[in-house]
Short mmCIF file of C-alpha atoms in Angstrom, two decimals:
data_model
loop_
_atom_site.label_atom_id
_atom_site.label_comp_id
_atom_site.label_asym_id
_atom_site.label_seq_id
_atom_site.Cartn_x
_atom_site.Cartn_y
_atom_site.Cartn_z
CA UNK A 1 -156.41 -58.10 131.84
CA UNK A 2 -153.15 -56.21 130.26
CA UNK A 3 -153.32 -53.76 133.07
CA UNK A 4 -151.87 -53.69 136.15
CA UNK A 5 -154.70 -55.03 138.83
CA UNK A 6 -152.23 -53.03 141.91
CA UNK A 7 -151.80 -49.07 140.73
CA UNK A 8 -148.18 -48.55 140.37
CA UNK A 9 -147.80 -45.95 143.41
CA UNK A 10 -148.69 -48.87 145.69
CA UNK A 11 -145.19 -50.82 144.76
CA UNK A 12 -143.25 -47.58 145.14
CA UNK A 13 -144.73 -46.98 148.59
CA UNK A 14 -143.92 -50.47 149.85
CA UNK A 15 -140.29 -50.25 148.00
CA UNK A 16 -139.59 -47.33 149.41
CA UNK A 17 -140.72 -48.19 153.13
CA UNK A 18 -138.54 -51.47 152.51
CA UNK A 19 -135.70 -49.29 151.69
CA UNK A 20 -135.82 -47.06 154.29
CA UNK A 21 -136.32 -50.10 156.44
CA UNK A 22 -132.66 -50.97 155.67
CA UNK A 23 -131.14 -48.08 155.42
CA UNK A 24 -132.37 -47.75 159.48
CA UNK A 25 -130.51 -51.27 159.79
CA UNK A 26 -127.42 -49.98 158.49
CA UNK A 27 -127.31 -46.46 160.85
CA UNK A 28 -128.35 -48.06 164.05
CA UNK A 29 -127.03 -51.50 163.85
CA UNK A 30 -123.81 -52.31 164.98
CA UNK A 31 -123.01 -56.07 163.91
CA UNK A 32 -121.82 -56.21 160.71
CA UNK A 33 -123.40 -59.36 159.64
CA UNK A 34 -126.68 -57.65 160.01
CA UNK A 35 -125.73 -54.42 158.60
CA UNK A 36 -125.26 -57.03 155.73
CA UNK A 37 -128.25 -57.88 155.17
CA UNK A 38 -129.99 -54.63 155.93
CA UNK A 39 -127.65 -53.52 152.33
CA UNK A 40 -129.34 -56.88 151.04
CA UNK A 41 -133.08 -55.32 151.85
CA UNK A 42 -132.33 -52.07 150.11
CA UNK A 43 -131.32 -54.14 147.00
CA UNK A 44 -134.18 -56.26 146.74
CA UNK A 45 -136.42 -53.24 147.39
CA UNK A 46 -134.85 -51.85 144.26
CA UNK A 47 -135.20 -54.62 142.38
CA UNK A 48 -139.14 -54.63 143.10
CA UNK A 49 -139.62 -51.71 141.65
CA UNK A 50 -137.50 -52.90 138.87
CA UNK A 51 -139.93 -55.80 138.10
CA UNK A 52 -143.11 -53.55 139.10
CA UNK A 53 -142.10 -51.17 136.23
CA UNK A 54 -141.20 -54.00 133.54
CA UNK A 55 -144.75 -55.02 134.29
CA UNK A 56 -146.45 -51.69 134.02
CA UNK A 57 -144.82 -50.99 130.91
CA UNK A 58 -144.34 -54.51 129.42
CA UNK A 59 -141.02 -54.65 129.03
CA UNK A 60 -137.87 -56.51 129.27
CA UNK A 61 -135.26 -54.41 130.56
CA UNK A 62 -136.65 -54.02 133.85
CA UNK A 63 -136.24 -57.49 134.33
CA UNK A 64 -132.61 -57.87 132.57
CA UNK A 65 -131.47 -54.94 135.23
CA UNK A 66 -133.18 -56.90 138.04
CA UNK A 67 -131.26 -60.22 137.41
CA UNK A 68 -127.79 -57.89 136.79
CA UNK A 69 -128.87 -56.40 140.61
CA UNK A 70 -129.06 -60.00 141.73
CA UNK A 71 -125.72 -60.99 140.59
CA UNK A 72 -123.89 -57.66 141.71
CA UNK A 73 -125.67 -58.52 144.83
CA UNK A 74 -124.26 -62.38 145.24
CA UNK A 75 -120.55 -60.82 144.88
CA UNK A 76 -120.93 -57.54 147.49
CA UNK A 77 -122.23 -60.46 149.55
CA UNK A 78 -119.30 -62.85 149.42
CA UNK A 79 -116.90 -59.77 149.59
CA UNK A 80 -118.20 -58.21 152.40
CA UNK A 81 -118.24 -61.40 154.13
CA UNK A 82 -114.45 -62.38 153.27
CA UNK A 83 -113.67 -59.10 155.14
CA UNK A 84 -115.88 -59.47 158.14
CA UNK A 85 -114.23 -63.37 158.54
CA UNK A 86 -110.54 -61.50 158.16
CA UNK A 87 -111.26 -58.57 160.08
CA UNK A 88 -112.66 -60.24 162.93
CA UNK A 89 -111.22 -64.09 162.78
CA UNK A 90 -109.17 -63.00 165.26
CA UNK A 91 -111.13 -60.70 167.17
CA UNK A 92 -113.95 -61.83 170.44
CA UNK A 93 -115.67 -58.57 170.04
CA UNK A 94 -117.12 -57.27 166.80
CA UNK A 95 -118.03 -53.65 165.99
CA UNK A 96 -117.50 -52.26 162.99
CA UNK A 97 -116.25 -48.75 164.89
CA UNK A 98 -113.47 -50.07 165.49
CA UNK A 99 -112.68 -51.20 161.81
CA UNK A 100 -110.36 -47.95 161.12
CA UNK A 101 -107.67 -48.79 159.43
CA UNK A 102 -108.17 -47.18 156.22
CA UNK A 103 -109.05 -43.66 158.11
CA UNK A 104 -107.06 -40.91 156.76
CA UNK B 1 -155.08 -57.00 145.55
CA UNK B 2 -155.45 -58.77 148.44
CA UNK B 3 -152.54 -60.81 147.76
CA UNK B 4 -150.63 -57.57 147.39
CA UNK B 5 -151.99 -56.70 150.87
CA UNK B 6 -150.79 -59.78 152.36
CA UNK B 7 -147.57 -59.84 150.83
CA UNK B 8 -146.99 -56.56 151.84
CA UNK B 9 -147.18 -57.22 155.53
CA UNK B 10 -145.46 -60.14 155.11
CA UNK B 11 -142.34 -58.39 153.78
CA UNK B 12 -142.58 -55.35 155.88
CA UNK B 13 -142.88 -57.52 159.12
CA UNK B 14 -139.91 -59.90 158.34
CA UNK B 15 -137.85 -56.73 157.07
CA UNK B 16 -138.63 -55.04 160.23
CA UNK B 17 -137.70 -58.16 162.41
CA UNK B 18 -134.75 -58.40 160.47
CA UNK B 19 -133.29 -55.34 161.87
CA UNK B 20 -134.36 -55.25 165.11
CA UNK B 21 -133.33 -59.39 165.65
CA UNK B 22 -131.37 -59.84 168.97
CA UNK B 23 -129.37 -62.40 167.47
CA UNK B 24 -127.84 -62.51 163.77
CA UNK B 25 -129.44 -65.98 163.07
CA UNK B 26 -132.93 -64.95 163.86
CA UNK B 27 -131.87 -61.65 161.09
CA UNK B 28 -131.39 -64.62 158.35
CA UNK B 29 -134.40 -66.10 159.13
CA UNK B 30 -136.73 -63.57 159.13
CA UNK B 31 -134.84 -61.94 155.75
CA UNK B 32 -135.40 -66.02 153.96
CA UNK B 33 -138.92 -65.26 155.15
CA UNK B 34 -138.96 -61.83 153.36
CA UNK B 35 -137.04 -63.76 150.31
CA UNK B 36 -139.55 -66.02 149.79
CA UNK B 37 -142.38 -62.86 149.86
CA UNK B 38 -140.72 -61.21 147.04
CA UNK B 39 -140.26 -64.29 145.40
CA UNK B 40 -144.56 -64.37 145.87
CA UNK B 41 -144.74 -61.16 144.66
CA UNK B 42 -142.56 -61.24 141.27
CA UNK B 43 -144.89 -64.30 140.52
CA UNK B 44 -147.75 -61.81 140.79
CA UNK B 45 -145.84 -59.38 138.64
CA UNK B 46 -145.19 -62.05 135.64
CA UNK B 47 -141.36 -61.89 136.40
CA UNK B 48 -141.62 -65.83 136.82
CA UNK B 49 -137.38 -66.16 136.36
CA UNK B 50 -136.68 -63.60 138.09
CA UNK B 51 -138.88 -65.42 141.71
CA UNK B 52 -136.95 -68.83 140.60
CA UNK B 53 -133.60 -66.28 140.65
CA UNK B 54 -134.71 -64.73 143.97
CA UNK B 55 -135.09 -68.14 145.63
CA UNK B 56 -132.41 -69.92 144.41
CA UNK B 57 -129.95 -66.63 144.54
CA UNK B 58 -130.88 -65.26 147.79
CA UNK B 59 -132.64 -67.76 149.70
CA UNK B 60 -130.09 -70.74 148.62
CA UNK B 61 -126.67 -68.74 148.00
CA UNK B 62 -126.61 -65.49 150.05
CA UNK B 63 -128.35 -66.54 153.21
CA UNK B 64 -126.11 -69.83 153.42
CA UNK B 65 -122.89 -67.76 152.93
CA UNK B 66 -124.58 -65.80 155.97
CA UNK B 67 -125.20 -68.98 158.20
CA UNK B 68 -121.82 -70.11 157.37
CA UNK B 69 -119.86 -66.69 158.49
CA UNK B 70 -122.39 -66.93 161.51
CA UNK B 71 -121.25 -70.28 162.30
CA UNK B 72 -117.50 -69.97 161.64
CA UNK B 73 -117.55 -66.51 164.02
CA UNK B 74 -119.75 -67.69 167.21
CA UNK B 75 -117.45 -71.63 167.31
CA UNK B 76 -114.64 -69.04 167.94
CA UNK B 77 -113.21 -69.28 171.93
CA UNK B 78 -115.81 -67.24 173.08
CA UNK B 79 -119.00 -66.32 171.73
CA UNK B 80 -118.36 -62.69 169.90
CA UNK B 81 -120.31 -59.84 171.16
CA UNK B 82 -120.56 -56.63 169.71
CA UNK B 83 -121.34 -52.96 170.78
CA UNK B 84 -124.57 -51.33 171.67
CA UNK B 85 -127.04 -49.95 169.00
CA UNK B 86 -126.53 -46.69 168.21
CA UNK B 87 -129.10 -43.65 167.03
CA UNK B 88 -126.82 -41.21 165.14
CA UNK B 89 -128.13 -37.80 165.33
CA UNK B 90 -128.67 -38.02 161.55
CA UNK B 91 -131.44 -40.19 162.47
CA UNK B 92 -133.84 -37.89 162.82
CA UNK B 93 -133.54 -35.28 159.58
CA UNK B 94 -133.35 -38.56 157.77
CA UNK B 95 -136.86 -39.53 159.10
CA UNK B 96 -137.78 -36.41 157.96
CA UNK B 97 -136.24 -36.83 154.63
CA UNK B 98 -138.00 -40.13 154.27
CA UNK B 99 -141.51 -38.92 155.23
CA UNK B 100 -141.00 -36.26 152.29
CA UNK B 101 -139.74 -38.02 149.56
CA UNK B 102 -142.39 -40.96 150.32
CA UNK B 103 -145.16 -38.72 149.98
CA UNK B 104 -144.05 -36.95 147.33
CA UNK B 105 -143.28 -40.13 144.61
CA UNK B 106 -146.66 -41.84 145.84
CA UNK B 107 -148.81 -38.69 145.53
CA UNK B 108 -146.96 -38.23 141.92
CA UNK B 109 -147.12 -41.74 141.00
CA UNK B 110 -151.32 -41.77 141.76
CA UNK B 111 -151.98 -39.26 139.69
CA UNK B 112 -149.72 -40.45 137.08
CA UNK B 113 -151.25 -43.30 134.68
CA UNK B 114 -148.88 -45.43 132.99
CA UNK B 115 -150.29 -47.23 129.70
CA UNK B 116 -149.38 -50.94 129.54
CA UNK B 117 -148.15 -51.73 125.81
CA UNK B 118 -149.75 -54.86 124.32
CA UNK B 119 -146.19 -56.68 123.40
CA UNK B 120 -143.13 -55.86 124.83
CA UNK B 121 -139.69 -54.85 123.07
CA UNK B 122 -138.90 -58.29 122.37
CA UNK B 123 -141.97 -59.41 121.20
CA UNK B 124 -143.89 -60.97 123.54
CA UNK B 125 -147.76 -60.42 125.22
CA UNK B 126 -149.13 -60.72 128.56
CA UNK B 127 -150.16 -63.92 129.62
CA UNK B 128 -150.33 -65.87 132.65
CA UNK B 129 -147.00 -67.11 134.27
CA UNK B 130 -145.89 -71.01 133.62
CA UNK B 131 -147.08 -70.58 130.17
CA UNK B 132 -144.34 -70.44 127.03
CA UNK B 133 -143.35 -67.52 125.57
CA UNK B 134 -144.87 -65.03 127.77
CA UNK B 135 -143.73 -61.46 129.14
CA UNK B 136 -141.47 -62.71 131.84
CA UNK B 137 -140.68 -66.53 131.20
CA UNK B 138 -137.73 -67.75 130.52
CA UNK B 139 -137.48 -67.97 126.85
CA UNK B 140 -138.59 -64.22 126.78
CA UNK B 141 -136.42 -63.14 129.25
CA UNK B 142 -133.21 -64.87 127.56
CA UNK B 143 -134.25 -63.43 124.03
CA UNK B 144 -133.99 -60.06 126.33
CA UNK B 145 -130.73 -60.63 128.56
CA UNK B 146 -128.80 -62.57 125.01
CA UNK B 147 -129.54 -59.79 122.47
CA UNK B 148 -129.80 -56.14 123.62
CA UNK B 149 -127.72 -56.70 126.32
CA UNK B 150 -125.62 -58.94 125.74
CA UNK B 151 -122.36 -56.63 126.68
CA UNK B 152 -123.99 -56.33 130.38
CA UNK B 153 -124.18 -60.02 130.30
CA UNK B 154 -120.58 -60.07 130.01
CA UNK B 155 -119.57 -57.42 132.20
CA UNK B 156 -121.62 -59.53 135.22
CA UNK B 157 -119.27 -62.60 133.92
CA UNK B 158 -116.18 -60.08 134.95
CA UNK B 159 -117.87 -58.58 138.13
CA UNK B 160 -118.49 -62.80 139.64
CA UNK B 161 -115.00 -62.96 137.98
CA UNK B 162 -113.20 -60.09 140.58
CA UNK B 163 -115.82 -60.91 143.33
CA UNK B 164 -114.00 -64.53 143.51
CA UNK B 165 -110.62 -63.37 143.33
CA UNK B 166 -111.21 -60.74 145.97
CA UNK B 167 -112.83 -63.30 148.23
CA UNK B 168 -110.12 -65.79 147.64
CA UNK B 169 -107.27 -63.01 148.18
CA UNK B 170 -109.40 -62.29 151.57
CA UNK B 171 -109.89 -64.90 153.05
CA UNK B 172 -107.72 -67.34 152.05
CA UNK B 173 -104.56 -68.93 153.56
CA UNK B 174 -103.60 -67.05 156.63
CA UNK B 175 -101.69 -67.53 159.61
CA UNK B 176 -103.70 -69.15 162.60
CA UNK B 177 -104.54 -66.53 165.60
CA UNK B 178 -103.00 -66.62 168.89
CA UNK B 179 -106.45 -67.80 170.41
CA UNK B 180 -106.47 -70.83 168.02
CA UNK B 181 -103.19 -71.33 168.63
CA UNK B 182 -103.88 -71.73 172.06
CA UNK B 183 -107.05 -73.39 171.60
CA UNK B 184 -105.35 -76.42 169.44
CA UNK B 185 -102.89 -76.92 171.93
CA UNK B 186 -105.19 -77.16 174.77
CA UNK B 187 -107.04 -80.17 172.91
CA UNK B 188 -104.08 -82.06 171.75
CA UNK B 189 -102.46 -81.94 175.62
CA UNK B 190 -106.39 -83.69 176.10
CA UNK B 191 -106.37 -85.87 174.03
CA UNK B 192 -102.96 -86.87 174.53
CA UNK B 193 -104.16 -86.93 178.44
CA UNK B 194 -107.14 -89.04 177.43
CA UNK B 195 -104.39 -91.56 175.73
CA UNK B 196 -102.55 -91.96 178.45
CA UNK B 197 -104.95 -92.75 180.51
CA UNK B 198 -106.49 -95.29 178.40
CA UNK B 199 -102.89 -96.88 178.38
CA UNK B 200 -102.91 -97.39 182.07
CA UNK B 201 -106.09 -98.82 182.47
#
C-alpha cells in the first residue's frame, strides 16, 4: 500500500505532454490572454510532477515547492494581466507583435 | 489506475481545447475544467492541500482575474480582435525536440525504480487522505512549509508583496482614452436627449 499504484514514468509522460501542450499555445497563439494561460498549463504541469515525486519518495518538499509554484503563479498572473489591460485599454485590435516598445 | 487513465484524458483534452479555443472565454473554461482534473489527481497523489490550493488558487483567483480582463477588454467600443495564428518555423525542430526528450525521460524513468520511504522527513506515514497527520494533510504539510523552509515562506510574502505594487503601478489611475472619451460623451448628449424629451411630454 506504501507504493505508488501508477509507475512514476506515467506522470512524467502526461507532465511532459501537458507542457509541451502549452508551450504550442504560447508559439502559435496570438491573443495574449490565452498565451496566458497556455504559461499557466506549463506551471501546473510542473507542479504535477512536483507532487508525483513527493509521493514516490514520501516527502515534503515536493509539496512545499508546489504551493511556492502556486503563489509565484497567482502574481505572474495578475502582472501579466495589469499589462495586457494597459497595453491594450486603449487599443481595438490586440496582438502581442505589435507590443515593441522595449525592442532594442 | 484507471482513475489515472481517466484523469489523464480529461486534462489532456481540456489542455488541448484550451489552446485551440476560438474565443478566450471558452480557453478559461476548458483550463477550470483541467483545474479541477489536477485538483482529482493530487487527491490521488495524497497532496490533499495542495488540490484544496489548486481549486481555490487557480480555479477561484486566477481564472476570475481572467474573466474579469476578458470582460473589461471585449465592453470596449468595439469588440477587440486580434491577428491570425501563427506556425513559427521553430515549430517543427521543436516537435522534434519534444518527441526526443519524451522518450528519453519515460524510457529512463521505467526502468528506474524509486523506493518509497516509510515516513517522510517530517515525520509522517502514508495513509489515506482526510485523515490527521498524514503525508500530505495539512498539519504535515505546515510542520513542512513553517520549519525547513520557513525563509521561502517569507520570500513568497515579498514576491505577493512586489506582484501588488507592480499591478497597482500598472494599472492604476490613468488618463481615459480618446475612444472613451468619445464614448462618455455620446451617452451623456443621450441621456441629456432622453431628458429633454421627457420634459416636453
Amino acid at each position: 500500500m506504501n507504493a505508488m499504484t501508477v509507475p512514476i514514468a506515467n506522470y512524467v509522460a502526461l507532465s511532459s505532454v501537458i507542457f509541451f501542450i502549452g508551450v504550442a499555445g504560447v508559439l502559435v497563439r496570438r491573443n495574449p490572454l490565452i498565451m496566458l494561460m497556455s504559461i499557466e498549463l506549463m506551471f501546473n504541469a510542473a507542479n504535477l510532477l512536483f507532487v508525483a515525486f513527493a509521493r514516490a519518495w514520501l516527502h515534503n518538499a515536493g509539496h512545499v515547492f508546489a504551493f511556492l509554484v502556486i503563489t509565484v503563479a497567482a502574481s505572474e498572473a495578475a502582472i501579466a494581466l495589469a499589462i495586457v489591460v494597459a497595453v491594450f485599454r486603449t487599443a481595438a485590435h490586440v496582438d502581442v507583435d505589435d507590443v515593441a516598445l522595449m525592442k532594442g | 489506475m484507471i482513475l489515472f487513465w481517466a484523469l489523464a484524458i480529461v486534462l489532456l483534452a481540456s489542455a488541448a481545447w484550451c489552446i485551440t479555443a476560438k474565443r478566450p472565454v471558452y480557453s478559461v473554461v476548458a483550463l477550470l475544467l483541467n483545474f479541477a482534473a489536477l485538483a482529482a489527481m493530487y487527491l490521488t497523489l495524497n497532496a490533499e492541500f495542495l488540490a484544496v490550493m489548486q481549486v481555490i488558487v487557480y480555479s477561484g483567483a486566477i481564472l476570475m482575474l481572467f474573466l474579469f480582463v476578458i470582460a473589461l477588454l471585449s465592453s470596449g467600443v468595439a469588440p477587440f480582435s486580434v491577428g491570425p495564428n501563427r506556425v513559427p518555423h521553430i515549430v517543427y525542430p521543436t516537435i522534434v525536440l519534444v518527441l526526443v526528450t519524451l522518450g528519453s525521460l519515460t524510457w529512463a524513468l521505467a526502468r528506474t525504480t524509486i523506493t518509497t520511504p516509510v515516513s517522510s522527513p517530517s515525520g509522517s506515514t502514508f495513509g489515506p487522505p482526510g485523515t490527521a497527520d498524514v503525508f500530505g494533510s495539512v498539519a504535515d504539510f505546515g510542520k513542512a512549509l513553517f520549519t525547513t523552509n520557513l525563509l521561502a515562506f517569507e520570500i513568497t510574502a515579498l514576491i505577493l508583496l512586489v506582484a501588488v505594487i507592480g499591478v497597482i503601478l500598472l494599472a492604476g489611475d490613468q488618463p481615459a482614452s480618446e475612444p472613451t472619451k468619445r464614448r462618455a460623451e455620446e451617452v451623456r448628449r443621450e441621456m441629456r436627449e432622453a431628458i429633454l424629451r421627457e420634459g416636453d411630454r
